[in-house]
Coordinates of C-alpha atoms in Angstrom, one line a residue:
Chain A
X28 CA 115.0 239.8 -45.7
X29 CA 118.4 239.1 -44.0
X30 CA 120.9 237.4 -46.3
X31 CA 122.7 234.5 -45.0
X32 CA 126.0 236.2 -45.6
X33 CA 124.9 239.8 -43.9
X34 CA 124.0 237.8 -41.0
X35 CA 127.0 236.1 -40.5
X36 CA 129.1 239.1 -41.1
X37 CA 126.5 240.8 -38.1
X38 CA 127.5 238.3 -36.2
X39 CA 130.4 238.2 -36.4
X40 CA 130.6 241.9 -35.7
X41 CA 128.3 241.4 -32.5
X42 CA 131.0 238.6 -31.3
X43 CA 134.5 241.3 -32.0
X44 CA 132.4 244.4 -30.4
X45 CA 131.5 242.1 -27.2
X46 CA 134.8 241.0 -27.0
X47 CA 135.9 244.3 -26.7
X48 CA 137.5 244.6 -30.2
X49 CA 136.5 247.7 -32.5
X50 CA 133.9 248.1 -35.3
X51 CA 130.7 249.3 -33.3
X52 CA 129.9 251.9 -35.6
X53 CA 130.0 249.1 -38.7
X54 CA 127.8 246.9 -36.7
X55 CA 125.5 249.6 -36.0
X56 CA 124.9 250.7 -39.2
X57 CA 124.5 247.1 -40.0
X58 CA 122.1 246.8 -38.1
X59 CA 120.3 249.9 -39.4
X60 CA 120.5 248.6 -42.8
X61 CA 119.4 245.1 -42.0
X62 CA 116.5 246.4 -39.9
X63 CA 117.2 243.7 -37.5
X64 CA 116.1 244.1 -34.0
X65 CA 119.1 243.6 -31.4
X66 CA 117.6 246.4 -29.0
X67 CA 120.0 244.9 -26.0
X68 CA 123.2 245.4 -27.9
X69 CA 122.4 248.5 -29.9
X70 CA 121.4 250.4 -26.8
X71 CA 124.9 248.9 -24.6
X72 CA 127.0 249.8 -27.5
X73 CA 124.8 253.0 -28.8
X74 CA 125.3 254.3 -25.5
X75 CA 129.1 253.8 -24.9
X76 CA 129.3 255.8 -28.3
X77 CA 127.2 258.2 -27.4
X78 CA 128.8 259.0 -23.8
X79 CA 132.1 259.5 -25.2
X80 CA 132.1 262.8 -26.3
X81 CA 135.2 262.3 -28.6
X82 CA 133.7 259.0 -30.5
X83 CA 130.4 261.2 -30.9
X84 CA 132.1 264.0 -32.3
X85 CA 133.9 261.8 -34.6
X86 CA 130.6 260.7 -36.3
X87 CA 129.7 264.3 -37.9
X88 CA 126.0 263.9 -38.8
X89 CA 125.1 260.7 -38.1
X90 CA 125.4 261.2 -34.6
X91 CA 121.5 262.3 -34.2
X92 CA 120.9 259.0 -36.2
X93 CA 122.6 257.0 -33.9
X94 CA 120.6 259.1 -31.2
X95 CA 117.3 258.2 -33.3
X96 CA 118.6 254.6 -32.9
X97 CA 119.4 254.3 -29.4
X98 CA 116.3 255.9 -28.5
X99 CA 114.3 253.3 -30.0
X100 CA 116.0 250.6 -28.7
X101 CA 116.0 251.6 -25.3
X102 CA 112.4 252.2 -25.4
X103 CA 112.1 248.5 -26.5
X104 CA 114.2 247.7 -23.1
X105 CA 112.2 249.6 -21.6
X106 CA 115.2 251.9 -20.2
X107 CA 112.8 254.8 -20.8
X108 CA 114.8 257.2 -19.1
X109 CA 117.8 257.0 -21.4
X110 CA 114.8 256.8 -24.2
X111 CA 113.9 260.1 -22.8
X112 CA 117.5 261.7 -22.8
X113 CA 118.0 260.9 -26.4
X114 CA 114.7 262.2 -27.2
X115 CA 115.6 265.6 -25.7
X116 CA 118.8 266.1 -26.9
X117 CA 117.3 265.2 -30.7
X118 CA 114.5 267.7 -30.1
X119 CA 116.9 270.1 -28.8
X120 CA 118.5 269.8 -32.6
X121 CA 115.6 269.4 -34.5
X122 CA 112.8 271.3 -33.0
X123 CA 110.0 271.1 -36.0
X124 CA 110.7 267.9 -37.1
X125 CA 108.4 264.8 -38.1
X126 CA 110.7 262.2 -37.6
X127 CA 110.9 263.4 -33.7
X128 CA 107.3 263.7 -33.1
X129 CA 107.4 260.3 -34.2
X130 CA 109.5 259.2 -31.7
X131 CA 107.7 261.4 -28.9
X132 CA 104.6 259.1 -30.0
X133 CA 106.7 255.9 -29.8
X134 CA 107.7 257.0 -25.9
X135 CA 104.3 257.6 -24.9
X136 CA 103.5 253.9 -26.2
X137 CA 106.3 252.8 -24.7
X138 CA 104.9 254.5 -21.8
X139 CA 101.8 252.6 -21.8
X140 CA 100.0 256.2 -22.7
X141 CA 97.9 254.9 -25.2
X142 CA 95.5 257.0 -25.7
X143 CA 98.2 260.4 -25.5
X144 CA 100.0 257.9 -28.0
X145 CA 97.3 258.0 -29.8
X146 CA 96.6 261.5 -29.8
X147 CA 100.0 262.4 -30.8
X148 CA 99.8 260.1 -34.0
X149 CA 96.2 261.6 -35.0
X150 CA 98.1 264.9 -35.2
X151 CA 101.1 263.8 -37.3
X152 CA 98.6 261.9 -39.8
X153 CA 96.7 265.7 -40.0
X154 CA 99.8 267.5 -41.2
X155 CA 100.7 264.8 -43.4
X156 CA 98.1 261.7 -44.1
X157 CA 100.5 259.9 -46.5
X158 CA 103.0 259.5 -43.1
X159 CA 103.2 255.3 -43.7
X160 CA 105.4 255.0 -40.8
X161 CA 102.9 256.8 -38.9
X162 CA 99.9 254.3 -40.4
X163 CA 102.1 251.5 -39.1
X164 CA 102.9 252.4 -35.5
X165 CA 98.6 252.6 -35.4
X166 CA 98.7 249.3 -36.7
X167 CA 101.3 248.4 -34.2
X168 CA 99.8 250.1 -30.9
X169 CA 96.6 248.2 -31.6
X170 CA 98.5 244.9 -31.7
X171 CA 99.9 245.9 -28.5
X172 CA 97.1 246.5 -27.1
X173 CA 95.3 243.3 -27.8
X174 CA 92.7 245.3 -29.8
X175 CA 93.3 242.5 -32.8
X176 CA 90.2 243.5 -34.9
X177 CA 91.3 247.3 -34.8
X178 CA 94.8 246.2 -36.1
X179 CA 92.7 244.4 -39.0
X180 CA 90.9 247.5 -39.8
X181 CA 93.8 249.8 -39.7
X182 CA 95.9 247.5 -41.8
X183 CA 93.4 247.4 -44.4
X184 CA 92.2 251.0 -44.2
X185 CA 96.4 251.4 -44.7
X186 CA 96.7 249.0 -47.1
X187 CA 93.4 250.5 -49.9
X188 CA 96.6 253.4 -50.5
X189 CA 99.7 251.6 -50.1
X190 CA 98.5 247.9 -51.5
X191 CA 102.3 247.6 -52.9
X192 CA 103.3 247.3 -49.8
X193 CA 104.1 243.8 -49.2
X194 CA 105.5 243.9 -45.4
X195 CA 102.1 245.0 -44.5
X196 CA 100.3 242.0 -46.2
X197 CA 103.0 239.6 -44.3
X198 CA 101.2 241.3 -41.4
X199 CA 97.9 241.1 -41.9
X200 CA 98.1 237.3 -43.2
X201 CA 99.9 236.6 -40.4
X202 CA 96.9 238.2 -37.8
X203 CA 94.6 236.5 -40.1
X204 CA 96.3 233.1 -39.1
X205 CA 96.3 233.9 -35.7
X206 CA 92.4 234.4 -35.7
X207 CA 92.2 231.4 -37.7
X208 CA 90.9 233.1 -40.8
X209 CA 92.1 231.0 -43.4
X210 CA 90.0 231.9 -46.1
X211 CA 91.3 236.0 -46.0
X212 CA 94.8 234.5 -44.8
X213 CA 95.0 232.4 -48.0
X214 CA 94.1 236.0 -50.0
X215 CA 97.0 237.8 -48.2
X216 CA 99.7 235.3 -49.2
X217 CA 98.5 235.1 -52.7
X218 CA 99.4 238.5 -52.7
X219 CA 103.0 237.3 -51.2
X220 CA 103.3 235.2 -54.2
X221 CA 102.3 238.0 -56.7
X222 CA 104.8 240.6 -55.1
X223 CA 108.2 238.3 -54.5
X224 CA 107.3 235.3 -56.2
X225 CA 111.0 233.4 -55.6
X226 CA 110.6 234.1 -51.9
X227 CA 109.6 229.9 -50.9
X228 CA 108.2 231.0 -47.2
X229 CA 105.6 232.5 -48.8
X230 CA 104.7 229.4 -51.2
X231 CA 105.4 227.1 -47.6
X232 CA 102.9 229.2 -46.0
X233 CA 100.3 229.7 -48.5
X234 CA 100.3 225.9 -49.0
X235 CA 100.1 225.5 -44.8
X236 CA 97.0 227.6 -45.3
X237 CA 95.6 225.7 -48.1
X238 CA 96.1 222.4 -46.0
X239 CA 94.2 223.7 -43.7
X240 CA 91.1 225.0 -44.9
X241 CA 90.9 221.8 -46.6
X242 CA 88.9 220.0 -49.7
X243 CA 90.4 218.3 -52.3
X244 CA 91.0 221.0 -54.5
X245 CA 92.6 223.0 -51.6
X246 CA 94.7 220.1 -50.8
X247 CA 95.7 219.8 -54.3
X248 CA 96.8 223.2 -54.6
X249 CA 98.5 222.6 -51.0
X250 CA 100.1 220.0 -52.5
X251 CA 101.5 221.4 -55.1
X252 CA 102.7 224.3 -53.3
X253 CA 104.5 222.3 -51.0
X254 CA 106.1 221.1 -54.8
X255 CA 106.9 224.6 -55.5
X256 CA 108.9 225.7 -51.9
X257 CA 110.5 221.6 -52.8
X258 CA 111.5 223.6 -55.7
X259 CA 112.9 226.6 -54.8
X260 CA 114.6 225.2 -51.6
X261 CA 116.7 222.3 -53.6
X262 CA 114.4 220.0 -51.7
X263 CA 115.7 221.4 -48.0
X264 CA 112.6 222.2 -46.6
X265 CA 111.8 219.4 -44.3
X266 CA 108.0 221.4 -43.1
X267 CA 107.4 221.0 -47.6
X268 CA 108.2 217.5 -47.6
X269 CA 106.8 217.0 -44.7
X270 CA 103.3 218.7 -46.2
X271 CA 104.0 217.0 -49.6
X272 CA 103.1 213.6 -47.3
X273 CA 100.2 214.7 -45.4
X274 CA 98.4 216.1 -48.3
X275 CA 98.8 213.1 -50.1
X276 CA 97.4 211.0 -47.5
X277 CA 94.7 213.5 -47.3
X278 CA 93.7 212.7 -51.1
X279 CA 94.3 209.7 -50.9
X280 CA 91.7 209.2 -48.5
X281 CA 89.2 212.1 -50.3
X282 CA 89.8 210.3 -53.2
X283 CA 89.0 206.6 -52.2
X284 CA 86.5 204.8 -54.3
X285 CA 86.3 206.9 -56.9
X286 CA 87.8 206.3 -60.5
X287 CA 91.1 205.7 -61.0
X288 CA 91.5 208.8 -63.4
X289 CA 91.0 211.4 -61.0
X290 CA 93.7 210.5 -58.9
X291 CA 97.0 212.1 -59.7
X292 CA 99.2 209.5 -60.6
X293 CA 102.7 211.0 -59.0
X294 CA 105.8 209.9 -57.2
X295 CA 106.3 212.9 -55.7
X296 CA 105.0 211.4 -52.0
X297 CA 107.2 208.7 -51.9
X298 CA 110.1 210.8 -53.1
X299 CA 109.2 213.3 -50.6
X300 CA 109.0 210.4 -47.7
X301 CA 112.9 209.2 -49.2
X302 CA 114.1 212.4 -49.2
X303 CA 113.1 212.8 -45.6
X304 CA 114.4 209.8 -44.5
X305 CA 117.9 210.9 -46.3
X306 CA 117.8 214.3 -44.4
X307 CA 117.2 213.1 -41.0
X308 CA 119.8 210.5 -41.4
X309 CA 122.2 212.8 -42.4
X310 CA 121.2 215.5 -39.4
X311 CA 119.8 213.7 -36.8
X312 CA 120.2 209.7 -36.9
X313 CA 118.9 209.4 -33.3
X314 CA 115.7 210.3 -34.5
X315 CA 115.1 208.4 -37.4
X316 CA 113.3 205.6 -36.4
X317 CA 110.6 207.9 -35.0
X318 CA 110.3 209.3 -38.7
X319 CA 110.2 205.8 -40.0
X320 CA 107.3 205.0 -37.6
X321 CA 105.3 208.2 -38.6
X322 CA 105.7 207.4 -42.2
X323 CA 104.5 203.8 -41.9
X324 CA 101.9 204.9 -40.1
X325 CA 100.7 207.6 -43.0
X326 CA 101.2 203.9 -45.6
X327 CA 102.8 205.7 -47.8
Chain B
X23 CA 148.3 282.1 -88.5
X24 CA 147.9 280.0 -85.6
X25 CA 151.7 280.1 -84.7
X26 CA 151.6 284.0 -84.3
X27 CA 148.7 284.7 -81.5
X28 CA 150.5 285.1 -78.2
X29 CA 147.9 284.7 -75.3
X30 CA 148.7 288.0 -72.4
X31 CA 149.0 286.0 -69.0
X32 CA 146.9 289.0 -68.4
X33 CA 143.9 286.9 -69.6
X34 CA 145.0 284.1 -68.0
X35 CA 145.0 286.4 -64.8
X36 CA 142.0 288.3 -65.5
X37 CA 139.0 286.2 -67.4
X38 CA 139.9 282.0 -67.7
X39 CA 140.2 281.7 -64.2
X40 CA 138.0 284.4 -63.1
X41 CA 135.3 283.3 -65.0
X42 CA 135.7 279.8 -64.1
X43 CA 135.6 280.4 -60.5
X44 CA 132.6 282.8 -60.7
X45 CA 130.5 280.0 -62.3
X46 CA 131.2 277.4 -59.3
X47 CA 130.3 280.0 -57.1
X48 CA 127.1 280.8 -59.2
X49 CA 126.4 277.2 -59.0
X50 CA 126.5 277.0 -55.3
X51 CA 124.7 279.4 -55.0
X52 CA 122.3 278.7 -56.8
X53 CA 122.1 275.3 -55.3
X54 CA 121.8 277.0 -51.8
X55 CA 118.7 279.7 -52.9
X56 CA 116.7 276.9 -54.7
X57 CA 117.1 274.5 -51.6
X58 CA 115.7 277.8 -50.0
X59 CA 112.8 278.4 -51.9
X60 CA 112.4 274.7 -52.0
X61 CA 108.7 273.6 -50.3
X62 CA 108.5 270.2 -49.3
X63 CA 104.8 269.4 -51.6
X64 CA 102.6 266.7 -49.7
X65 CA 102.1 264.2 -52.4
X66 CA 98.2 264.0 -53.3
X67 CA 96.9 260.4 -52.1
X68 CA 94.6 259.9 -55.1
X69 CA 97.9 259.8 -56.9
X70 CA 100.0 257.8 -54.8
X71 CA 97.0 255.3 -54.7
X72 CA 97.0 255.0 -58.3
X73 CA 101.0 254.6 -58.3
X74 CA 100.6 251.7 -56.0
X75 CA 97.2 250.2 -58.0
X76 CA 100.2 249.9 -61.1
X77 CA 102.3 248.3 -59.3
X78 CA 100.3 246.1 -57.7
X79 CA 98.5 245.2 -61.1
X80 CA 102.4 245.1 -62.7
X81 CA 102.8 242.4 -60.4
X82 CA 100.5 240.6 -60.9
X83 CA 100.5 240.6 -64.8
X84 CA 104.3 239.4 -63.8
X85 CA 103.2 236.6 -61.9
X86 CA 100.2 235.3 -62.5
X87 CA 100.4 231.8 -63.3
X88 CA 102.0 231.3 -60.2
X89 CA 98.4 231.5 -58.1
X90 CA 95.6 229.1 -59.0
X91 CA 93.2 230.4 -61.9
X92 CA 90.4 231.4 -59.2
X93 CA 92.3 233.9 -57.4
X94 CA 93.6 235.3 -60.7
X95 CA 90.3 235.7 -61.7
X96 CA 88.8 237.7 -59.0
X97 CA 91.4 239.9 -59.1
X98 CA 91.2 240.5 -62.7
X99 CA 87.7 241.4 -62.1
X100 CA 88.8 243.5 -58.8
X101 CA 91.0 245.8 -61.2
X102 CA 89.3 245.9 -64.8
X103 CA 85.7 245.6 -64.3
X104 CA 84.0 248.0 -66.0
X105 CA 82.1 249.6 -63.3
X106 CA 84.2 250.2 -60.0
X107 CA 87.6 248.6 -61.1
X108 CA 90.7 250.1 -59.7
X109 CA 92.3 250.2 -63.3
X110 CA 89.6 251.4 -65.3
X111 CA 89.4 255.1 -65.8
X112 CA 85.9 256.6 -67.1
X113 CA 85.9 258.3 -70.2
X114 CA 86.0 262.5 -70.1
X115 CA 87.2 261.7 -66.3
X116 CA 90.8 261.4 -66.8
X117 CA 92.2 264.5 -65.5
X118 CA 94.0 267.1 -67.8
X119 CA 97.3 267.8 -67.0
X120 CA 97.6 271.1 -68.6
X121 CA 94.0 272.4 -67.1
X122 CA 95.3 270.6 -63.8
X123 CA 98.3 273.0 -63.2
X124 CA 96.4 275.7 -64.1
X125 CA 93.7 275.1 -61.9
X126 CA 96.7 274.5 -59.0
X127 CA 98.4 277.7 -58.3
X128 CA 101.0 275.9 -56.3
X129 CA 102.1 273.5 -59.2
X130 CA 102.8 276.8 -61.6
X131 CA 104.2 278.3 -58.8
X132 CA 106.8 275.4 -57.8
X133 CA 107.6 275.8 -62.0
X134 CA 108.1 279.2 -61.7
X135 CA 110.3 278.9 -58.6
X136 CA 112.6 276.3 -60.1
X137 CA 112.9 278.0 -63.7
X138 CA 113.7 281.7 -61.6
X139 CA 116.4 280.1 -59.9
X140 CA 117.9 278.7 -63.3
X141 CA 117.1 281.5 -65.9
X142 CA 118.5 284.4 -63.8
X143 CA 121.6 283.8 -62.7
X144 CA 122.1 282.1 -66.2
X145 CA 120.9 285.7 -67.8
X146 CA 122.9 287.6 -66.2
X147 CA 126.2 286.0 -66.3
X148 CA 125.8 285.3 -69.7
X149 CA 125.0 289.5 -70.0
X150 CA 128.3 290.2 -67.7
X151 CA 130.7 287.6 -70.0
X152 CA 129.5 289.4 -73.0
X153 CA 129.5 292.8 -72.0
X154 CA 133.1 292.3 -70.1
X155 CA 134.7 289.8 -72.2
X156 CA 133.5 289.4 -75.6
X157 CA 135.0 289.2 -78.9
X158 CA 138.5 287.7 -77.8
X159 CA 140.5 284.7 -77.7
X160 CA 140.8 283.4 -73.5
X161 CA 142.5 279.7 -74.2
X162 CA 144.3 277.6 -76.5
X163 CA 143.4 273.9 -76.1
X164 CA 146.8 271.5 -76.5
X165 CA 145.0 269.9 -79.8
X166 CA 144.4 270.3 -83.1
X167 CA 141.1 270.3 -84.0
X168 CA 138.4 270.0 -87.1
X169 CA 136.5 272.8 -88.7
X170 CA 133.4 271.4 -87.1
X171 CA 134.1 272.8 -83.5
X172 CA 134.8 275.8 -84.5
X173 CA 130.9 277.0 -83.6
X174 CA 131.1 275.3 -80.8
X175 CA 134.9 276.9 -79.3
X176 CA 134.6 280.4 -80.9
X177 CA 131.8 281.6 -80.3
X178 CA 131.7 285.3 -80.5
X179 CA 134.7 285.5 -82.8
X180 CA 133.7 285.8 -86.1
X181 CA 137.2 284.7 -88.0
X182 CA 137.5 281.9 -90.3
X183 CA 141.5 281.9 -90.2
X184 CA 141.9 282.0 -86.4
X185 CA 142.8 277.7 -85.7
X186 CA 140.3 276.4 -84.0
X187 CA 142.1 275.1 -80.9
X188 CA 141.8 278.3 -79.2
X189 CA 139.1 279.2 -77.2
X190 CA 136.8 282.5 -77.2
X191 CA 136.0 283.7 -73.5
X192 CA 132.1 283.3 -74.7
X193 CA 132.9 279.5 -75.9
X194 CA 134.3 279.4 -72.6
X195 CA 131.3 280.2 -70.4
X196 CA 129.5 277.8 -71.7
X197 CA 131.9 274.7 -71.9
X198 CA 132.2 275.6 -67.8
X199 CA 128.1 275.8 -68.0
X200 CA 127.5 272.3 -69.0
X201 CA 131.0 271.1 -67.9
X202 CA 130.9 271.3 -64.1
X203 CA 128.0 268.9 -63.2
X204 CA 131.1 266.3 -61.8
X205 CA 133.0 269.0 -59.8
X206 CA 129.0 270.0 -58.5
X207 CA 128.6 266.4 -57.9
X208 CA 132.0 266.5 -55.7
X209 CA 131.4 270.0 -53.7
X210 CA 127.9 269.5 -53.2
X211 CA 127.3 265.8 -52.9
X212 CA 126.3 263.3 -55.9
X213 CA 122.1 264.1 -55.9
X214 CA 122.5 267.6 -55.0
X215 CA 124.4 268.6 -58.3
X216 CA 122.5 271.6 -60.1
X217 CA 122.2 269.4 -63.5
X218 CA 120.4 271.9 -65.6
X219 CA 120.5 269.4 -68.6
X220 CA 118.6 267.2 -66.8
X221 CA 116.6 269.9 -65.7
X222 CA 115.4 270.4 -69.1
X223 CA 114.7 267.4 -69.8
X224 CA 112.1 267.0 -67.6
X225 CA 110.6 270.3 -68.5
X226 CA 110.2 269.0 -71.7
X227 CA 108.8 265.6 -69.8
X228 CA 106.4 267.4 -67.8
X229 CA 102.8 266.6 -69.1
X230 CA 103.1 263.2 -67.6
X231 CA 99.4 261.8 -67.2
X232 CA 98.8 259.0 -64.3
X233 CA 95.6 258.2 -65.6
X234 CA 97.0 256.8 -68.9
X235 CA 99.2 254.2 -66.9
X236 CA 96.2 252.9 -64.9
X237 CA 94.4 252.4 -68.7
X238 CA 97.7 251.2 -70.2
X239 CA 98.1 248.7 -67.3
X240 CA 94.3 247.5 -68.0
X241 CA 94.8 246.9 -71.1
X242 CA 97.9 244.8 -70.7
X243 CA 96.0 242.9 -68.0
X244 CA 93.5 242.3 -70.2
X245 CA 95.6 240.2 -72.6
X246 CA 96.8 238.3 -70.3
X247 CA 96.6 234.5 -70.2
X248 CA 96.1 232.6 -67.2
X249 CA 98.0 229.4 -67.3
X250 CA 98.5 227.8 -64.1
X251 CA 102.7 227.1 -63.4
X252 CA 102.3 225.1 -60.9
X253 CA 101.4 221.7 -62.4
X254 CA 104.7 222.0 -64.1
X255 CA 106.8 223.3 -61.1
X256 CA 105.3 219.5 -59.3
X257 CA 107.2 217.8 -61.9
X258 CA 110.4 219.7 -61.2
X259 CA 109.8 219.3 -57.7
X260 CA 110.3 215.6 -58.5
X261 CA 113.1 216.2 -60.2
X262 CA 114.7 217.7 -57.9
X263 CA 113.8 215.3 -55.1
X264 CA 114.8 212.3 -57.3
X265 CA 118.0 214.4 -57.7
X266 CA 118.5 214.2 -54.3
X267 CA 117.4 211.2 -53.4
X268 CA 119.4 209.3 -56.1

């Protein structure tokens, strides 16, 4: 997760380097430490510290770890000749390492080698089967590959050891979303829930799901889901209040006929529908009166 | 007494700082032969699976009224049943610690490995301080100080009358022993510090048992009470909104 403030401090790094000022170094590492993925800039400004012998020399140790990075960012350019360059000089340094046979494997994907990709992974998972990274690129390369329901199976057969790992849930609810399978999606982001409960995307998307796969007590959980990102926001999620209104048309309209006890007596949609109406005045005025026509038309 | 012993710079010369600098050197060098003798030991994935179950479980313990009552329920079930649950552990099952390292030659060996490089060079300096240097006073500390340190600052000098701010060479050895974990910490880097207290300590922590944290975790799991948060979380969702609104 990328912290409002350490992304305005990245970019405000980005802006000084491209304007020729100094600090690539800091922005680098930032953007180690963030894990955010500026290949483009990393591999112009990677590269101008890396062909300056004096600026290298300058960085001690961390020089192969600013190779490590510039080699993976030029292989998501595509520049796979400088990829390659990096690659040699860090295996020149490092013969018997891991971490480089890693990056070997991420060439050949990069490559398009799949199946040599694939080979070299198999080996690294021999020496070591625990290698998560490893897991993941398998994960990855099938993804690439279009090969969705292989990514599913590795994903899970990596998540039965690793099940605290909660990037790898994000992932797999997210290809679960994709395939339009609510039903396991919904079981991934409960998991989202268990492992970072004060994170509201995961509440927003787990109520998304719920809205979707629809019945009444799905949409009441939706619903108050939607309630819960409402409340961890501040209320300035416009997609929550958005699903607080649609869910409560959708009950209303499961609901009709029956007796008046099972429906929740709440204000909470027409709160929602005010609130809405506050934000887009306040943001976007010209495009109020299409939100005032949507919400008449959902008679709330 | 205390006024009359003159210190030789001779011993100044010849054993305080001698013996201080041949116990950082000891210490690098020890730090360099274990980090020799070092073997990087592939984790065992039965273990790191059950690390993971813990945490997993932990969390869920943590949060549970935060997802509706049906999911918490079938993943109750998924880690206590009695049967195939990823918490429970089968009576007369749970592995042995002590039988487990002796059954694994590598685990004993690893032990031995780590103690070797710790007990020798300790046994031997302490053989060359005593043989070279023992029985006299080294340093005078600029305090005055209680009867009670005396044990602990003259070791090897058996004289009651002697003040106790000075320092026998043996007392010295081992205040530099245990006292030169920070200047470790600065020549070799902060982990990298040869902290032989700590080292004990986990000697003395070693039986550690995973099994018992997979039961322990069941049975905290298993007292847990499902109580759905979210009801209440709608009413401070319109709380918030009215907030805002208002």
């Amino acid at each position: 997760m990328v912290v409002a403030t350490e992304e305005a401090q990245l970019n405000r790094l980005e802006n000084q380097i491209d304007n020729g000022g100094g600090g690539t170094w800091e922005y680098l590492c930032l953007v180690r430490k963030l894990k955010v993925r500026r290949s483009e800039k990393v591999l112009k400004h990677g590269l101008s510290i890396l062909n300056d012998p004096k600026k290298r020399s300058k960085l001690g140790g961390d020089e192969w770890t600013l190779y490590e990075q510039v080699a993976i960012a030029a292989m998501d350019c595509q520049c796979l000749d400088i990829a390659k360059d990096c690659l040699k000089a860090l295996q020149k340094q490092f013969p018997e390492s891991t971490r480089v046979a890693r990056l070997e494997g991420m060439l050949l994907e990069a490559k398009g080698c799949w199946a040599d990709a694939e080979k070299a992974y198999s080996s690294l998972l021999e020496d070591n089967p625990l290698d998560q990274v490893v897991h993941k690129r398998r994960v990855a390369m099938a993804k690439s590959q279009g090969n969705i329901s292989g990514a599913i199976e590795w994903l899970n057969k990596y998540l039965e050891i690793f099940m605290a790992d909660h990037d790898a849930w994000r992932e797999l609810g997210e290809i679960y979303i994709s395939l339009q399978m609510y039903k396991q999606a919904a079981f991934c982001y409960e998991e989202l829930i268990l492992c970072q409960p004060s994170i509201p995307l995961y509440h927003l998307v787990y109520a998304d799901v719920l809205y979707t796969l629809g019945g009444l007590e799905n949409l009441q959980a939706a619903k108050k889901y939607y309630a819960s990102t409402i409340d961890l926001t501040g209320g300035k999620n416009t997609r929550a209040l958005f699903g607080i209104c649609l869910c409560s048309v959708a009950i209303a309209q499961l609901t009709k006929g029956r007796n008046k006890e099972d429906k929740e007596v709440s204000e909470l949609q027409s709160l929602a529908a005010m609130a809405l109406e506050k934000h887009y005045k306040q943001r976007v005025p010209g495009k109020l009166h299409l939100l005032t026509a949507t919400v008449k038309n959902l008679k709330l | 007494m205390a006024e009359d012993l003159v210190l030789d710079t001779a011993i100044r010369d010849w054993v305080l700082i001698p013996l201080s600098v041949v116990m950082v050197l000891i210490g690098i060098l020890r730090y360099f032969v274990s980090k020799l003798m070092r073997t990087s030991q592939l984790p065992d994935a039965k273990i790191v699976k059950e690390g993971q179950v813990v945490i997993r479980a932990r969390n869920l313990r943590a949060a549970a009224n935060l997802i509706p009552l049906k999911s918490f329920r079938s993943r109750k079930v998924y880690y206590s049943n009695e049967e195939n649950g990823l918490l429970f552990v089968p009576k007369g099952q749970a592995p042995n610690a002590q039988a487990q390292m002796f059954s694994d030659p590598n685990m004993a060996m690893d032990m031995m490995k780590k103690n070797l490089s710790m007990i020798i060079p300790q046994t031997l300096t302490f053989a060359w301080v005593n043989f070279f240097f023992s029985g006299f006073v080294a340093a005078k500390i600029p305090f005055p100080l209680t009867q009670r340190f005396r044990s602990m600052l003259q070791n090897g000098i058996d004289l009651s009358t002697v003040d106790v701010s000075y320092v026998s060479s043996r007392s010295w050895y081992f205040l530099n022993l245990f006292g030169l974990r920070g200047l470790f910490s600065l020549i070799l880097g902060e982990e990298n510090a040869t902290d032989d207290t700590q080292r004990m300590m986990q000697m003395s922590g070693f039986g550690f048992d995973p099994s018992k944290g997979l039961s322990a975790e069941k049975d905290s799991l298993d007292i847990v009470q499902h109580e759905w948060a979210l009801p209440k979380i709608e009413q401070r969702a319109e709380a918030v909104l009215r907030k805002f609104v208002g």
